[in-house]
Coordinates of C-alpha atoms and ligand atoms in Angstrom, one line a residue:
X20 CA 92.2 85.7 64.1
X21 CA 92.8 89.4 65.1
X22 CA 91.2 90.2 62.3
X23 CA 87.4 89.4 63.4
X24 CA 88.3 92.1 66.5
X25 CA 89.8 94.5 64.0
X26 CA 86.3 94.1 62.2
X27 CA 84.0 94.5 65.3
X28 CA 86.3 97.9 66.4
X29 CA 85.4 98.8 62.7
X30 CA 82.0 98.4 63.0
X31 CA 81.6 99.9 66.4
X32 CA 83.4 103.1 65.3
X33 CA 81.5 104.5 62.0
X34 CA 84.5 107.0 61.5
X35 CA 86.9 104.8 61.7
X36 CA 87.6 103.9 57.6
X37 CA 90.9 102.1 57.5
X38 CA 92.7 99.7 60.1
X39 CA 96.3 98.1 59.7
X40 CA 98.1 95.4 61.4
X41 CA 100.2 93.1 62.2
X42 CA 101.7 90.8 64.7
X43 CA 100.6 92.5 68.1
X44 CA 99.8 96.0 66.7
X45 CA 96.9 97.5 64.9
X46 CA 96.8 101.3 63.2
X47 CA 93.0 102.4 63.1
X48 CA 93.0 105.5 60.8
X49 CA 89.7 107.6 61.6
X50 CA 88.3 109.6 58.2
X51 CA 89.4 113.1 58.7
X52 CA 86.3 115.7 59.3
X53 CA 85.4 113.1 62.2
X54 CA 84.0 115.0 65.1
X55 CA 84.0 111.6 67.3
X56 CA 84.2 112.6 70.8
X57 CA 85.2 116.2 69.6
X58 CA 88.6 114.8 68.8
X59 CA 89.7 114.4 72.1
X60 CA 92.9 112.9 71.3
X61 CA 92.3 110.9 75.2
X62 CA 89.1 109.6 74.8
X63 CA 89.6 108.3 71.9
X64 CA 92.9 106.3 72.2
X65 CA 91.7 104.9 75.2
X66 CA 88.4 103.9 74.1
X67 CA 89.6 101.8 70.8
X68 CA 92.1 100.3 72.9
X69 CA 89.0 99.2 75.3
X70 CA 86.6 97.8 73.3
X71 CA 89.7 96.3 71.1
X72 CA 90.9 94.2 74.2
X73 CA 87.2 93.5 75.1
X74 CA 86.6 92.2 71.8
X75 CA 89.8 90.2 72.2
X76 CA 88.8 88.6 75.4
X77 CA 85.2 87.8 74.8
X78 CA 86.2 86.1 71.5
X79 CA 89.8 84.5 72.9
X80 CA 87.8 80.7 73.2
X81 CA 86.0 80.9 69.6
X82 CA 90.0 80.8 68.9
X83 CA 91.6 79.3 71.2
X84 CA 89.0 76.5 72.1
X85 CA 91.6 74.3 74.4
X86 CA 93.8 76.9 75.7
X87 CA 93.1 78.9 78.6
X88 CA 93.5 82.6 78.9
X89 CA 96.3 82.7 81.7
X90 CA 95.9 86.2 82.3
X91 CA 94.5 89.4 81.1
X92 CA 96.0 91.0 78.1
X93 CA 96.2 95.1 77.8
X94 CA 97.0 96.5 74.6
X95 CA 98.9 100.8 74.4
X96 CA 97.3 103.3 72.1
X97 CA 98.4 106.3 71.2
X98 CA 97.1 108.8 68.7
X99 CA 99.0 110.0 66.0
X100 CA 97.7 113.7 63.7
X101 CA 98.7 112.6 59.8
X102 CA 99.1 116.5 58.8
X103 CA 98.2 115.5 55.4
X104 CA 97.3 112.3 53.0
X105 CA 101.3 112.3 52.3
X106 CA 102.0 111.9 55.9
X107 CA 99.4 108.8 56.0
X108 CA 100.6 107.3 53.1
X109 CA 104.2 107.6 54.4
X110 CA 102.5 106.3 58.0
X111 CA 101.6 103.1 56.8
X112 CA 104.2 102.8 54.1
X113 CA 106.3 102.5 57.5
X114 CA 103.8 100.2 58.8
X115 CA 103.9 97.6 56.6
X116 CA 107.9 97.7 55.7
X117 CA 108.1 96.8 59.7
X118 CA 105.1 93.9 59.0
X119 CA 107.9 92.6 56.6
X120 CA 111.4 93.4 57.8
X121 CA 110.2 92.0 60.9
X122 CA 108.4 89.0 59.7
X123 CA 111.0 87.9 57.3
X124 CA 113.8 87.9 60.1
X125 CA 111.5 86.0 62.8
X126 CA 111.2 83.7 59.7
X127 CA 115.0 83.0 59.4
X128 CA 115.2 83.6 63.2
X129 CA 113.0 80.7 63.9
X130 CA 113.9 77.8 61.2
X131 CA 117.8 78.5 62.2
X132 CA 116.5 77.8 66.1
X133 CA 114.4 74.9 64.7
X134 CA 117.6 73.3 62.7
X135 CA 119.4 72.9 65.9
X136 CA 120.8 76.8 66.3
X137 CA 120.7 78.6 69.7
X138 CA 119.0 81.8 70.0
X139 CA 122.1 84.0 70.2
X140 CA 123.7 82.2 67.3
X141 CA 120.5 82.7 65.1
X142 CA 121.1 86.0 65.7
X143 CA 124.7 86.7 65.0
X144 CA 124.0 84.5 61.3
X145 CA 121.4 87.3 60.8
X146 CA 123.3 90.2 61.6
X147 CA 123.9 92.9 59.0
X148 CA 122.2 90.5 56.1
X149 CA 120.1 92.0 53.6
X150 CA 116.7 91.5 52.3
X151 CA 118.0 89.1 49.7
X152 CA 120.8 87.3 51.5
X153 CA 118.0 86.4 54.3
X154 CA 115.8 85.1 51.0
X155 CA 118.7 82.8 49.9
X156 CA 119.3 81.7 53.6
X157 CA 115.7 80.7 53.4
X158 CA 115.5 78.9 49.7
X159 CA 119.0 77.3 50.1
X160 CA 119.6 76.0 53.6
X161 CA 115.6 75.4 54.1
X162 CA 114.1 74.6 50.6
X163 CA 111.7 78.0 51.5
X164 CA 110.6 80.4 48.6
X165 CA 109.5 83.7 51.3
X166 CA 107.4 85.1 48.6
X167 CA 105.1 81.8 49.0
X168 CA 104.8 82.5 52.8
X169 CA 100.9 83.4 53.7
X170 CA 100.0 86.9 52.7
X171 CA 99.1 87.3 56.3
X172 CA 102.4 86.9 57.2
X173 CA 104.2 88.7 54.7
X174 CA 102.0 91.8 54.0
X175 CA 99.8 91.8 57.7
X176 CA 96.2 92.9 57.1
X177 CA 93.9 95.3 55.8
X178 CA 90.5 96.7 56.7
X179 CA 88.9 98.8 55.2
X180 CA 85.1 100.1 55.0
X181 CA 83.4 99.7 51.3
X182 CA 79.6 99.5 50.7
X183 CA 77.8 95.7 50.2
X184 CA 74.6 95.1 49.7
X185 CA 72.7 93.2 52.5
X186 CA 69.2 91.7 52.7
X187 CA 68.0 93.7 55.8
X188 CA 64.3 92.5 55.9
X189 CA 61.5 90.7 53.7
X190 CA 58.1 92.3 52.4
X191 CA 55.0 90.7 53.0
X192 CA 55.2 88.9 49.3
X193 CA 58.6 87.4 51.1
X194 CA 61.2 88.9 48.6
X195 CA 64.2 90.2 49.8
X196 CA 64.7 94.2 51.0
X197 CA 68.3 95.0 50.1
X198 CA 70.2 97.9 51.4
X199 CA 73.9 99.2 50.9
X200 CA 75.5 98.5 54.1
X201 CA 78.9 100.3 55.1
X202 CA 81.2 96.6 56.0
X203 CA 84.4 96.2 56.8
X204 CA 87.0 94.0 54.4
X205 CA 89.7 92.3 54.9
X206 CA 92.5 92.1 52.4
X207 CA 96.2 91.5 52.3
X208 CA 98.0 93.6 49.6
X209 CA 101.6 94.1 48.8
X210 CA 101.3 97.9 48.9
X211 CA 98.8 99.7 50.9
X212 CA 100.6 102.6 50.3
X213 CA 100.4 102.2 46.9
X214 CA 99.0 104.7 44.8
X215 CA 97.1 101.2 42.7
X216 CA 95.5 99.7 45.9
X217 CA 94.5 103.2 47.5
X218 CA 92.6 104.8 44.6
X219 CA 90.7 101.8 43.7
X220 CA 89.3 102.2 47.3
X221 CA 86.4 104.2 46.9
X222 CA 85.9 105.1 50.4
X223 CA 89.6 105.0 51.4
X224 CA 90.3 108.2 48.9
X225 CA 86.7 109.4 49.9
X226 CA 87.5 109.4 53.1
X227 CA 91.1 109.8 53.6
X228 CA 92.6 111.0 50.5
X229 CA 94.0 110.6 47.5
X230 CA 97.5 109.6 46.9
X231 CA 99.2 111.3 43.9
X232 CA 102.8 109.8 44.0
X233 CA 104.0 106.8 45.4
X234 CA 106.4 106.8 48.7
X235 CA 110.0 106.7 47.4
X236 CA 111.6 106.1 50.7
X237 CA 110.7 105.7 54.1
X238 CA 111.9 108.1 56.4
X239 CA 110.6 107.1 59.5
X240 CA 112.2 110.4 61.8
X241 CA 109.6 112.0 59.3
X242 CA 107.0 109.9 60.0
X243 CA 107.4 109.9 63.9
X244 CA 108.0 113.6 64.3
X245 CA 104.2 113.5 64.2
X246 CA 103.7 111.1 67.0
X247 CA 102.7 113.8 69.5
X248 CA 103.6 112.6 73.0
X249 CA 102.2 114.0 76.1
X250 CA 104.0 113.9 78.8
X251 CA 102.6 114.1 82.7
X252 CA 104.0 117.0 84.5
X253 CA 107.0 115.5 86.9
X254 CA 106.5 115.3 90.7
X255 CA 102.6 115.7 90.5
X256 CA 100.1 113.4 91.4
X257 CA 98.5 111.5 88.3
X258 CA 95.2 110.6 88.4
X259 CA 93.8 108.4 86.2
X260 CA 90.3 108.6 85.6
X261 CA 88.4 105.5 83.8
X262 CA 84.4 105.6 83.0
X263 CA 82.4 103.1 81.7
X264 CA 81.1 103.7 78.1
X265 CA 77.7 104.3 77.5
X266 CA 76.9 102.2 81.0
X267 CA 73.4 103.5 81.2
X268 CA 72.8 100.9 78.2
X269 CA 75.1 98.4 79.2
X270 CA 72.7 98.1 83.0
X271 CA 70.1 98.2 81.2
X272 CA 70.6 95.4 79.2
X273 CA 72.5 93.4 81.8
X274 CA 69.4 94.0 84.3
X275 CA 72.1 95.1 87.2
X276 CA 69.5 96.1 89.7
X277 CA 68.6 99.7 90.3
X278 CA 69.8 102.2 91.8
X279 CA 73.1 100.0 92.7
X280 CA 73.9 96.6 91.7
X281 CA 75.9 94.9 94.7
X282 CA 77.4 92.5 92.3
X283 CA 78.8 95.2 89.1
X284 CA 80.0 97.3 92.0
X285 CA 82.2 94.4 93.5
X286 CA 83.4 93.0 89.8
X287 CA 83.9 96.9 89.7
X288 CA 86.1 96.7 92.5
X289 CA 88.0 93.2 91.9
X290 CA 89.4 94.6 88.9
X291 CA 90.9 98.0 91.1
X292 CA 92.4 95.8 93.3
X293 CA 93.9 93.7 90.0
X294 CA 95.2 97.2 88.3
X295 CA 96.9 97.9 92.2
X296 CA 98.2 94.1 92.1
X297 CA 99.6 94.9 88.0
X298 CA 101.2 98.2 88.6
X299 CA 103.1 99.4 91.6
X300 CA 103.1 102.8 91.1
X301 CA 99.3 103.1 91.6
X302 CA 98.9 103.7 95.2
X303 CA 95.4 104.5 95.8
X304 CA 92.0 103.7 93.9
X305 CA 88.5 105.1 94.5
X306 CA 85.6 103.8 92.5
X307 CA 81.9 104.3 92.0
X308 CA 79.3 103.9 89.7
X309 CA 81.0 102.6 86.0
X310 CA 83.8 105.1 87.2
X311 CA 87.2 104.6 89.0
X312 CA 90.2 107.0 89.8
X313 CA 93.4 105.8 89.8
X314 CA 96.1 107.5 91.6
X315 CA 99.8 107.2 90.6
X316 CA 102.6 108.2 93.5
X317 CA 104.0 111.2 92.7
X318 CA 107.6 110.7 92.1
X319 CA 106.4 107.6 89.4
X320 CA 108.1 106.4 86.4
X321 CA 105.6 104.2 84.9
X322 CA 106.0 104.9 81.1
X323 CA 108.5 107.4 81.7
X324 CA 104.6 109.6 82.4
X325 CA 103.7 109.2 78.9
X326 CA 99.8 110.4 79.3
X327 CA 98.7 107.5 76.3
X328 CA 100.9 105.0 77.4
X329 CA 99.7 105.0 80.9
X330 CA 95.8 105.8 80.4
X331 CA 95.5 102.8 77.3
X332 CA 97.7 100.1 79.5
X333 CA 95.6 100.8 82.7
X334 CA 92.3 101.4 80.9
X335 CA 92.7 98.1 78.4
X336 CA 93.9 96.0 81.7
X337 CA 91.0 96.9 84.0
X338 CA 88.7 96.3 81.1
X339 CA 90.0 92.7 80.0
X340 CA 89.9 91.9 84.1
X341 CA 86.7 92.9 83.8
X342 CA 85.3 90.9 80.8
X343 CA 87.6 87.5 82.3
X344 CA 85.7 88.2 86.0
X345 CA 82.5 88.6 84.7
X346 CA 81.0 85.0 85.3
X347 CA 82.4 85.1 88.6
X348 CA 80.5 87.8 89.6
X349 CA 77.2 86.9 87.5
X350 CA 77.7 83.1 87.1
X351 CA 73.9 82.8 85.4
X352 CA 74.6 86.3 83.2
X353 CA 75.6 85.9 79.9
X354 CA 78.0 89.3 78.7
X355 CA 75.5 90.3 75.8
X356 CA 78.8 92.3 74.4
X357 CA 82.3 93.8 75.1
X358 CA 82.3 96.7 77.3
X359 CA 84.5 99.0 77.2
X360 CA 85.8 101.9 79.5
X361 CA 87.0 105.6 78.5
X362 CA 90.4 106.7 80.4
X363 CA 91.6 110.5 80.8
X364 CA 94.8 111.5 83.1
X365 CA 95.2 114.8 85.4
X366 CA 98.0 115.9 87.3
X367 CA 97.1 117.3 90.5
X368 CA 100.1 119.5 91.6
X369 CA 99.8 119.3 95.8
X370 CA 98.9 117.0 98.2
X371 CA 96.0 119.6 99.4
X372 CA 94.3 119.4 95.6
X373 CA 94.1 115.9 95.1
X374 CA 92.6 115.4 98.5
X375 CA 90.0 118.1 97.1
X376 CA 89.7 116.0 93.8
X377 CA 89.1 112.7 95.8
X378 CA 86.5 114.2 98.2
X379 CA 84.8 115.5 94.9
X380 CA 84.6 112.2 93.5
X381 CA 82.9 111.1 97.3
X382 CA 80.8 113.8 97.0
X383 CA 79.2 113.0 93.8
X384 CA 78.6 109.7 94.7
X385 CA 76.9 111.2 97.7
X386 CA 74.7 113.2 96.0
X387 CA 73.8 110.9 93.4
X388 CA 73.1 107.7 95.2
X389 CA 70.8 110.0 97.3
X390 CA 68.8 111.1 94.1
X391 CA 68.5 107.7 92.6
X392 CA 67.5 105.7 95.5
X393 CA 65.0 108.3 96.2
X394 CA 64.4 108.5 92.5
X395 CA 63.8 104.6 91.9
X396 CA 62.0 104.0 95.1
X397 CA 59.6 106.7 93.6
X398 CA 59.4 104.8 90.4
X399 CA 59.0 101.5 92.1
X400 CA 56.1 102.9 93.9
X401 CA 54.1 103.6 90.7
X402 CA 55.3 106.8 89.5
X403 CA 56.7 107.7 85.9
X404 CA 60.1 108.8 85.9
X405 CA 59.0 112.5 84.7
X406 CA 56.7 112.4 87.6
X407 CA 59.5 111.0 89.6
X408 CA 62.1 113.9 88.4
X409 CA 59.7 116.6 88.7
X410 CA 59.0 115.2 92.6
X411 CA 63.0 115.7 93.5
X412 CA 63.4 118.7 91.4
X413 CA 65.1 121.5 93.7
X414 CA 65.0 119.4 97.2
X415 CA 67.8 119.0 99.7
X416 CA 69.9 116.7 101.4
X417 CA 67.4 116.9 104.5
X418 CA 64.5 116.5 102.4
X419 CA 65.4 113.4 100.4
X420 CA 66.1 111.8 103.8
X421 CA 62.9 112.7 105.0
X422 CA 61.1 111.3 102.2
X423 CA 62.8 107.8 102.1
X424 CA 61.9 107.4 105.5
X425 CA 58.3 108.8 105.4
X426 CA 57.3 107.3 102.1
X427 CA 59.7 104.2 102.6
X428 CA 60.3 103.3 105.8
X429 CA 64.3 103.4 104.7
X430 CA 66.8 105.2 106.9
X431 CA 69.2 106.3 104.2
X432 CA 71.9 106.1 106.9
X433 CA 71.9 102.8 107.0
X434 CA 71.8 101.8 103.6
X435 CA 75.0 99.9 102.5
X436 CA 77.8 101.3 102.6
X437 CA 79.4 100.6 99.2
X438 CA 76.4 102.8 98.2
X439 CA 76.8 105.8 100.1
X440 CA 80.6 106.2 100.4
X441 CA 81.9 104.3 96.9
X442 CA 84.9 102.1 97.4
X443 CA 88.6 102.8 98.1
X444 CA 91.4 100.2 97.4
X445 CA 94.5 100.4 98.3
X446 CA 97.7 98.9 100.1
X447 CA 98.4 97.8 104.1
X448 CA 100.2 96.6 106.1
X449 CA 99.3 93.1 108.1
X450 CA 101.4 92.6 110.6
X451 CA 101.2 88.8 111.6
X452 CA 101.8 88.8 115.2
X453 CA 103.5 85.0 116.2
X454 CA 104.4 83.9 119.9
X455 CA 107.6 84.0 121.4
X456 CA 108.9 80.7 121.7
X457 CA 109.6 81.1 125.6
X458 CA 106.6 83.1 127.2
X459 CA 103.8 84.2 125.9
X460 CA 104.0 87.8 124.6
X461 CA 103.5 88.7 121.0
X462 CA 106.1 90.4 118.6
X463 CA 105.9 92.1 115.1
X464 CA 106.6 89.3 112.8
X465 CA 106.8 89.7 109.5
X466 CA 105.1 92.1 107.4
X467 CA 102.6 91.4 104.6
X468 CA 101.4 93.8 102.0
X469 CA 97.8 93.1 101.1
X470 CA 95.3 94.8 98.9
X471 CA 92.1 95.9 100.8
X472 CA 89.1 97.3 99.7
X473 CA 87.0 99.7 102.2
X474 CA 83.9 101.9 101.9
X475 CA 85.7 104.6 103.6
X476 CA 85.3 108.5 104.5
X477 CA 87.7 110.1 102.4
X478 CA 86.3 113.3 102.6
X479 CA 87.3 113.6 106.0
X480 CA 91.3 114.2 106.7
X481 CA 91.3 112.2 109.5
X482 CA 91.3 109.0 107.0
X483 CA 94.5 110.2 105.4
X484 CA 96.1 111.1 108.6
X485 CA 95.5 107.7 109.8
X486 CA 96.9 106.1 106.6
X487 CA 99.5 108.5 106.0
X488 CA 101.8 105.5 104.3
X489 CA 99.2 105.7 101.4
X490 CA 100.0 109.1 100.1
X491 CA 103.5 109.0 101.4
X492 CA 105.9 110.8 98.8
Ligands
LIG17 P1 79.2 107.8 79.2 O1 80.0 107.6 80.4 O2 79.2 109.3 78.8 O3 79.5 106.9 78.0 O4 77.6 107.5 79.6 P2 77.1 106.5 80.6 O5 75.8 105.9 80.0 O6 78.1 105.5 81.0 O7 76.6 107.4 81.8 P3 77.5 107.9 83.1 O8 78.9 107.4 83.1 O9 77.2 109.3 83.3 O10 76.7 107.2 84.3 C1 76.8 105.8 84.6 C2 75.5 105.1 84.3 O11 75.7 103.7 84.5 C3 74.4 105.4 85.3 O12 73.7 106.5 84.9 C4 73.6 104.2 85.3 O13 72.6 104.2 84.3 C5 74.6 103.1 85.0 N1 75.0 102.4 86.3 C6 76.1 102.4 86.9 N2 76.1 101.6 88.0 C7 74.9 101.0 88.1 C8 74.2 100.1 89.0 O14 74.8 99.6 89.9 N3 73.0 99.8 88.7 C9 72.3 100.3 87.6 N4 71.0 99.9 87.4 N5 72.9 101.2 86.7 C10 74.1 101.5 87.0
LIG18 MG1 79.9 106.1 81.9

């Protein structure tokens, strides 16, 4: 089944020319003079590991018809620079001996469990055997022959780009118009690092390479001394930063109303609070717009402050939250098609600068909820958006007010006020006060931690003085 999402990530990225996979793990190789997102190693391994889990979500009931999806998944990416085609051959040479090492133990593993074995004993059987003593476990105590296992199984899967030919219109006489089409395939071979499978691949050694020996052995402390790991400065505050992808489409086609959709904000803000429910270590949120900040205590752990491991597990869980809530928020809007959000992290190395950072993001939401209600109104009143643009070009705060209210009648003051000031989430305290069994005064009962939301001031100290638990080191 992971193969359809494998295809649609495929067909989303163009530079994307070979994906590899198995079990819960994917390798998307992108061709190498891509420019995508300037090679920003960040954008990049966040957005694949996005749109993959948005894929995954929207598609989970074409699969899983009767089965519920009990939570919502989040997949880690990280991005790993092959210096050369010898280094991607090796790559996925190491790939796919896992796919099989792997598969063929959970293979004994599992028929040793069914015939009656516990867990731990399965495993001691299995200890220290070889590739062939696990094949004669199989064929002798359970009649299996592992090279007749599905190929799916055995070798995991492989997608690559080639050209097909695809009807893409009719003329007026009603014969076909046929175009080559870049698709992706799927195929299960023994050896994708082989030299045999690769070079038949037009676009594979097009795009990636050309293999000129085959891999020998797999070293895999070769292979992994290119895995590049960025690690988050210690005792700083980590921000991570998550914005929606190409969301200027994605309203448009979804109708959210203009300049703010009440509803998209709030699904916006459901999945915060879920990301503050998942992880601990995430103290404080501040969204707006298709954009949210997420702010990690500073003494945190959380993936030992691997930059990819934290940006692809918070970015992929806010954005399967957000494809699972979607009909709660628009019961009567069908998704038209996976979203998917970018993710970036920054450390922030005092209290004083991420204060700074936060007020920025308040600001901008400020400033640009100002423009665009003024903007839209202007639209909605029969002006082109050039005329529109030309109307606000170089006016102020002050002046923008005074034109909602003189054109408008609207008071931009008391427009909502997830509008104006964003949204904040974070954690409090409610302290459930309970009677005294003898008189009637209250005491501090127990103390529940509960998730608010709040369209708060954070520009102004005085809200961090008052919650100075938030923030607290
Ligand atoms: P990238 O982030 O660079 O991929 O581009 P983007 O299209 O997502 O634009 P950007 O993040 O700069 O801005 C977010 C865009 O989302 C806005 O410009 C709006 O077009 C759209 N958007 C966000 N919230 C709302 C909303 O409540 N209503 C409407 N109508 N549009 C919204
Ligand atoms: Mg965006």
């Amino acid at each position: 089944m992971v193969a359809i999402f494998v295809a649609a990530v495929l067909e989303e990225y163009p530079d994307i020319t070979l994906a590899y996979g198995y079990s819960d793990e994917y390798s998307f190789v992108f061709k190498k003079t891509s420019r995508f997102y300037q090679r920003r190693a960040s954008k990049i391994q966040s957005l694949v590991a996005s749109f993959f889990v948005s894929v995954y979500v929207t598609k989970w009931k074409e699969f899983f018809p009767q089965k519920e999806l009990k939570y919502a998944p989040s997949f880690c990416s990280k991005v790993i620079s092959c210096a050369s085609v010898e280094v991607l051959q090796a790559y996925l040479a190491w790939r796919q001996r896992d796919c099989h090492t792997n598969n063929q133990y959970n293979t004994c593993l599992w028929m040793l469990v069914r015939s009656g074995k516990t867990k731990s004993e399965a495993h001691e059987i299995l200890k220290g055997t070889q590739k062939q003593q696990k094949n004669e476990l199989l064929f002798q105590q359970f009649g299996i022959n592992y090279k007749m296992l599905p190929e799916l199984f055995r070798q995991g899967s492989c997608l690559y780009k080639t050209k097909v030919e695809e009807t893409v219109k009719h003329d007026e006489n009603g014969n076909p118009i046929k175009r080559l089409r870049r698709r992706a395939i799927l195929v299960h071979s023994e050896n994708i690092a082989g030299k045999s499978f690769w070079n038949e691949q037009l676009s594979l050694h097009k795009d990636l390479g050309h293999f000129t020996v085959e891999v020998s052995s797999i070293e895999r402390d070769y292979v992994r001394s290119f895995e590049f790991e960025n690690r988050l400065l210690p005792l700083t505050w980590v921000v991570v930063r998550i914005d929606g992808c190409h969301f200027h489409r994605f309203s448009e086609v979804h109708e959210f109303e203009k300049p703010n959709d009440e509803k998209a904000l709030k699904l916006m803000n459901s999945c915060a609070v879920a990301v503050l429910e998942e992880v601990q270590d995430i103290v404080f949120a501040y969204g707006v717009s298709d954009e949210y900040s997420f702010v990690l205590k500073k003494d945190s752990k959380f993936y030992n402050r691997h930059a990819s491991k934290i940006v692809s597990s918070v970015v992929s869980f806010f954005t399967s939250t957000y494809v699972i809530r979607w009909r709660e928020f628009f019961p009567h809007k069908e998704l038209k098609y996976p979203p998917s959000f970018d993710g970036r992290a920054v450390c922030y190395p005092s209290y004083e600068i991420l204060l700074d950072y936060m007020a920025w993001r308040q600001v901008d939401c400020h400033i640009n909820n100002q423009y665009n209600t003024c903007f839209w109104m202007l639209v909605k009143s029969g002006k082109t958006k050039t005329e529109a643009q030309e109307y606000l070009k170089g006016t102020q705060t002050r002046e923008k007010n005074e034109l909602l209210r003189q054109q408008f009648g609207i008071e931009y003051n008391s427009l909502p006020l997830i509008f104006r000031m964003g949204s904040s989430v974070f954690r409090c305290k409610k302290q459930e006060a309970v009677k005294e069994e003898d008189g009637g005064t209250c005491k501090k009962a127990e103390e529940e931690v509960v998730t608010t939301t709040d369209h708060c001031n954070i520009i102004e100290r005085c809200f961090w003085e008052e919650h100075p638990h938030i923030l607290a080191a």
